[in-house]
Coordinates of C-alpha atoms and ligand atoms in Angstrom, one line a residue:
M1 CA 101.7 -196.3 36.1
Y2 CA 99.7 -199.3 37.2
V3 CA 97.5 -198.7 40.2
R4 CA 96.8 -201.8 42.3
P5 CA 93.4 -203.5 42.1
A6 CA 90.8 -202.3 44.5
A7 CA 90.7 -205.4 46.7
A8 CA 94.5 -205.3 47.4
A9 CA 94.4 -201.6 47.9
T10 CA 91.7 -202.0 50.5
A11 CA 93.8 -204.5 52.3
A12 CA 96.6 -202.0 52.5
F13 CA 94.4 -199.4 53.9
L14 CA 93.2 -201.9 56.5
G15 CA 96.8 -202.5 57.5
L16 CA 97.0 -206.0 56.2
T17 CA 100.4 -206.2 54.8
L18 CA 100.8 -208.4 51.7
S19 CA 103.0 -210.7 53.7
V20 CA 100.0 -211.5 55.8
L21 CA 98.1 -212.2 52.6
G22 CA 100.8 -214.6 51.5
A23 CA 102.6 -212.5 49.0
S24 CA 105.8 -211.8 50.9
A25 CA 109.2 -212.5 49.3
S26 CA 109.6 -215.7 51.4
S27 CA 106.2 -217.2 50.4
A28 CA 105.9 -216.1 46.8
A29 CA 106.1 -218.5 43.9
P30 CA 109.5 -219.2 42.4
G31 CA 110.7 -216.7 39.8
P32 CA 112.1 -217.6 36.4
A33 CA 115.4 -219.0 37.7
G34 CA 113.8 -220.8 40.6
F35 CA 114.3 -217.9 43.1
T36 CA 111.4 -216.5 45.1
N37 CA 110.1 -213.1 44.0
P38 CA 112.2 -210.2 45.3
T39 CA 110.7 -207.7 47.7
V40 CA 110.1 -204.4 46.0
Y41 CA 111.2 -201.2 47.8
A42 CA 109.8 -197.8 46.7
H43 CA 113.0 -195.7 46.4
R44 CA 112.5 -192.3 48.1
G45 CA 108.8 -193.2 47.9
A46 CA 107.3 -193.8 44.5
S47 CA 109.7 -191.1 43.3
A48 CA 109.2 -191.5 39.5
Y49 CA 105.7 -190.3 40.0
A50 CA 105.8 -187.9 43.0
P51 CA 108.5 -185.7 44.5
E52 CA 111.1 -187.8 46.2
N53 CA 111.3 -188.1 50.0
T54 CA 108.0 -186.3 50.5
L55 CA 104.9 -187.6 52.2
D56 CA 103.2 -187.5 48.9
A57 CA 105.7 -190.0 47.5
I58 CA 105.1 -192.5 50.3
D59 CA 101.3 -192.1 50.1
L60 CA 101.5 -192.8 46.4
A61 CA 103.6 -195.9 47.1
M62 CA 100.9 -197.1 49.5
R63 CA 98.2 -196.5 46.9
L64 CA 100.2 -198.5 44.4
G65 CA 100.3 -201.3 46.9
F66 CA 103.9 -201.1 48.3
D67 CA 104.6 -201.3 52.0
W68 CA 108.4 -200.9 51.9
V69 CA 109.6 -197.3 51.3
E70 CA 113.2 -196.1 51.3
N71 CA 114.3 -192.6 52.4
D72 CA 117.4 -190.5 53.2
V73 CA 118.0 -188.8 56.6
Q74 CA 120.2 -185.8 57.2
R75 CA 120.4 -183.0 59.9
T76 CA 119.6 -179.3 60.0
K77 CA 121.7 -176.5 61.5
D78 CA 119.6 -176.6 64.7
G79 CA 119.8 -180.4 65.0
E80 CA 116.5 -181.6 63.5
L81 CA 116.6 -184.8 61.4
V82 CA 115.0 -184.2 58.0
V83 CA 114.3 -186.5 55.0
V84 CA 116.2 -185.2 52.0
H85 CA 118.6 -187.0 49.5
D86 CA 121.1 -184.3 48.5
D87 CA 123.2 -182.5 51.1
T88 CA 121.9 -179.2 49.6
L89 CA 118.3 -178.1 49.2
A90 CA 118.8 -176.6 45.7
R91 CA 117.6 -179.5 43.4
T92 CA 114.4 -180.5 45.3
T93 CA 113.1 -177.3 46.8
D94 CA 112.6 -173.6 45.9
V95 CA 115.4 -172.6 48.3
E96 CA 117.2 -170.5 45.7
Q97 CA 114.1 -168.2 45.4
V98 CA 113.3 -168.1 49.1
F99 CA 116.9 -167.6 50.3
P100 CA 118.9 -166.3 47.3
A101 CA 121.9 -165.2 49.3
R102 CA 122.5 -168.5 51.1
K103 CA 124.3 -170.4 48.4
P104 CA 125.3 -173.3 48.3
W105 CA 122.1 -174.0 50.3
R106 CA 123.4 -176.8 52.4
I107 CA 120.9 -178.5 54.7
A108 CA 123.4 -178.1 57.6
D109 CA 123.2 -174.3 57.1
F110 CA 119.5 -174.0 57.5
T111 CA 117.2 -174.3 60.6
A112 CA 114.3 -176.7 60.6
A113 CA 111.9 -173.6 60.6
E114 CA 113.6 -172.3 57.5
I115 CA 113.4 -175.6 55.7
A116 CA 109.7 -175.9 56.7
R117 CA 109.0 -172.8 54.6
L118 CA 110.3 -174.4 51.4
D119 CA 108.3 -175.9 48.6
A120 CA 109.6 -179.4 47.9
G121 CA 107.0 -180.3 45.3
S122 CA 106.8 -177.6 42.6
W123 CA 110.1 -178.6 41.0
F124 CA 108.5 -182.0 40.3
G125 CA 105.1 -180.9 39.1
E126 CA 102.6 -178.1 39.9
E127 CA 100.1 -180.6 41.3
Y128 CA 102.6 -181.1 44.1
A129 CA 103.1 -177.4 44.9
G130 CA 103.3 -176.9 48.6
A131 CA 104.7 -180.3 49.5
R132 CA 107.2 -179.9 52.4
V133 CA 110.5 -181.5 53.4
P134 CA 109.4 -183.8 56.2
T135 CA 111.2 -184.1 59.5
L136 CA 112.1 -187.7 60.2
R137 CA 109.4 -187.7 62.9
E138 CA 106.7 -186.5 60.5
Y139 CA 107.9 -189.1 58.0
L140 CA 107.8 -192.0 60.5
D141 CA 104.4 -191.0 61.7
R142 CA 103.1 -191.1 58.1
V143 CA 104.8 -194.5 57.3
Q144 CA 103.2 -195.8 60.5
R145 CA 99.8 -194.4 59.6
N146 CA 100.1 -196.0 56.2
H147 CA 101.0 -199.3 57.7
Q148 CA 104.2 -199.3 55.7
R149 CA 107.7 -200.4 56.4
L150 CA 110.9 -198.4 56.2
L151 CA 114.4 -198.9 54.7
L152 CA 116.0 -195.9 56.3
E153 CA 119.3 -194.6 54.9
I154 CA 121.5 -192.4 57.0
K155 CA 123.0 -190.2 54.3
K156 CA 126.5 -188.8 54.5
P157 CA 127.0 -189.5 58.3
E158 CA 130.5 -188.0 58.1
L159 CA 128.7 -184.5 57.9
Y160 CA 126.6 -185.1 61.0
P161 CA 128.6 -186.5 64.0
G162 CA 126.3 -188.6 66.2
I163 CA 123.6 -188.9 63.7
E164 CA 123.4 -192.7 64.3
E165 CA 122.5 -192.3 68.0
Q166 CA 120.1 -189.4 67.2
T167 CA 118.3 -191.4 64.5
L168 CA 117.8 -194.2 66.9
Q169 CA 116.5 -191.8 69.5
V170 CA 113.9 -190.4 67.1
L171 CA 112.9 -193.9 66.0
G172 CA 112.5 -194.8 69.6
E173 CA 110.4 -191.7 70.4
A174 CA 108.1 -192.5 67.4
G175 CA 107.6 -196.1 68.6
W176 CA 109.7 -197.7 65.9
L177 CA 112.1 -199.6 68.2
D178 CA 109.7 -202.1 69.7
D179 CA 109.9 -205.8 68.8
Q180 CA 107.2 -205.6 66.1
H181 CA 108.9 -202.8 64.2
V182 CA 112.4 -204.1 64.7
S183 CA 111.6 -207.6 63.6
R184 CA 109.5 -206.8 60.6
R185 CA 109.3 -203.2 59.6
L186 CA 112.7 -201.5 59.8
V187 CA 116.0 -201.8 58.1
V188 CA 118.8 -199.2 58.6
Q189 CA 121.4 -198.8 55.8
S190 CA 124.3 -196.5 54.9
F191 CA 127.1 -196.2 52.4
S192 CA 129.4 -195.8 55.4
A193 CA 130.5 -199.0 57.0
D194 CA 131.4 -197.1 60.1
C195 CA 127.8 -195.8 60.4
V196 CA 126.3 -199.3 59.9
R197 CA 128.8 -200.7 62.5
I198 CA 127.8 -197.9 65.0
V199 CA 124.1 -198.6 64.5
H200 CA 124.6 -202.3 65.0
G201 CA 126.7 -201.6 68.2
L202 CA 124.0 -199.3 69.6
R203 CA 121.1 -201.6 68.8
P204 CA 122.2 -205.1 67.8
D205 CA 118.6 -206.2 67.2
I206 CA 118.1 -203.9 64.3
V207 CA 118.5 -205.3 60.8
T208 CA 121.2 -203.3 58.9
A209 CA 122.5 -203.1 55.4
F210 CA 125.7 -201.8 53.9
L211 CA 125.4 -199.9 50.6
G212 CA 128.1 -201.0 48.2
T213 CA 129.7 -203.9 46.5
P214 CA 132.6 -205.2 48.6
P215 CA 135.0 -207.7 47.0
V216 CA 134.0 -211.3 47.9
A217 CA 137.2 -211.7 50.0
D218 CA 136.1 -208.8 52.2
L219 CA 132.5 -209.9 52.7
P220 CA 133.2 -211.8 56.0
R221 CA 134.3 -208.6 57.6
Y222 CA 130.9 -207.0 56.8
A223 CA 129.0 -210.0 58.0
A224 CA 130.3 -209.3 61.5
F225 CA 128.1 -206.2 61.8
T226 CA 125.5 -206.2 59.1
D227 CA 122.8 -208.5 57.6
R228 CA 122.6 -207.3 54.1
I229 CA 124.8 -205.9 51.3
N230 CA 122.9 -203.6 49.0
P231 CA 124.8 -202.9 45.7
W232 CA 124.2 -200.8 42.6
H233 CA 122.8 -203.2 40.1
T234 CA 125.5 -202.6 37.5
T235 CA 128.2 -203.9 39.8
I236 CA 126.9 -207.4 40.6
S237 CA 126.8 -210.9 39.1
G238 CA 125.0 -214.1 40.1
D239 CA 128.3 -215.4 41.6
W240 CA 128.7 -212.3 43.8
V241 CA 125.1 -212.6 45.0
A242 CA 125.7 -216.3 45.8
A243 CA 128.8 -215.4 47.7
V244 CA 126.8 -212.9 49.9
H245 CA 124.1 -215.6 50.4
G246 CA 126.8 -218.0 51.5
L247 CA 127.7 -216.0 54.6
L248 CA 125.8 -215.7 57.9
G249 CA 125.2 -212.1 58.8
A250 CA 125.1 -210.3 62.1
H251 CA 121.9 -212.1 63.2
G252 CA 123.1 -215.6 62.2
K253 CA 121.0 -215.8 59.1
A254 CA 122.1 -216.0 55.5
M255 CA 123.0 -212.5 54.3
E256 CA 120.7 -210.9 51.8
V257 CA 121.1 -208.6 48.8
D258 CA 118.8 -205.7 47.9
T259 CA 120.0 -204.0 44.7
W260 CA 119.3 -200.4 43.3
I261 CA 118.2 -198.5 41.2
V262 CA 116.3 -200.8 38.8
D263 CA 113.5 -199.0 36.9
D264 CA 112.9 -201.2 33.8
E265 CA 111.5 -204.6 33.3
A266 CA 114.5 -206.2 31.6
T267 CA 117.0 -205.2 34.3
A268 CA 114.5 -206.3 37.0
R269 CA 114.3 -209.8 35.5
K270 CA 118.1 -209.8 35.1
V271 CA 118.8 -209.1 38.8
Q272 CA 116.0 -211.5 39.8
D273 CA 117.8 -214.2 37.8
M274 CA 120.9 -213.4 39.8
G275 CA 119.0 -214.2 42.9
V276 CA 118.7 -210.9 44.6
D277 CA 116.3 -210.7 47.6
G278 CA 115.1 -207.2 47.0
I279 CA 114.9 -204.5 44.3
I280 CA 114.9 -200.8 45.2
T281 CA 113.2 -198.8 42.5
N282 CA 111.7 -195.4 41.6
K283 CA 109.1 -197.3 39.6
P284 CA 107.8 -200.1 41.9
D285 CA 104.8 -200.8 39.6
V286 CA 107.1 -201.5 36.7
V287 CA 109.3 -203.8 38.7
R288 CA 106.4 -205.7 40.2
E289 CA 105.0 -206.2 36.7
A290 CA 108.4 -207.8 35.7
V291 CA 109.2 -209.9 38.8
G292 CA 105.9 -210.3 40.7
G293 CA 107.3 -209.0 44.0
Y294 CA 105.8 -206.6 46.5
Ligands
G3P301 O1 118.6 -197.5 48.7 C1 119.7 -197.4 47.8 C2 119.9 -196.0 47.3 O2 119.0 -195.1 47.9 C3 121.3 -195.6 47.3 O3 121.5 -194.5 46.5 O4 122.0 -192.1 46.1 O5 119.7 -193.0 45.9 O6 120.7 -192.7 48.2 P1 120.9 -193.0 46.7
CA302 CA1 118.9 -193.5 49.5

């Protein structure tokens, strides 16, 4: 793992984003195929090196020099939004030990207070013992404190009716829906086109992304309600990326492509050569080394 040089790290602590320092995707030097360097997103935080979707993972992303972090939002039995990827707690917490009779340990079957008791770090490494599943509000406050930016995924919205409106409510309460956040620091994405459409309808100013790889012929339908199409890297080609770029998205700008999950240098260079705008990765330091983005 490469930790950022002291001067750049200091800049991050001071809240000077690298875009201010002239290293944003739009101002970076052209990459190997003439494209600008893609933005690098720390997927579930720097999740190759710290337990995913915890505050430790976003703190580590910050220390590595990355201001964009990705997360996953779901809802508890008593209506709290929490940051977890799977729809059960089994893989990333000690829920099986704490609540052995509650199989299959679905998030939606546990209260926020119960989830707050769980250890979300020991499964990854003993040095992270005691890490907690953050509520969305706790997570937003930490991202804010770290001067980071957020690619927020609404996960499995079909399980949580109304989660789009609730997510926006929490974002608003945390101060994340003012002009500064909406214009520069927030993207909302989902694998559900309906979810993305709902978010766009409720807050048309928010930048949104659809997770998937629609056929080129279908792209104009997506352009009506979203700004980005974010595909799995194995599903794309340079022609497909160019087709997305050829359309104007919901905000009247060329649509963008942020691809996932790219954790090795060769693949990072390959998708950079396809012209992607962003790379979502568990190993942001590795991708930065390959493509030069932040
Ligand atoms: O941000 C893209 C990526 O997170 C989508 O896949 O399963 O990791 O949520 P997943
Ligand atoms: Ca995700």
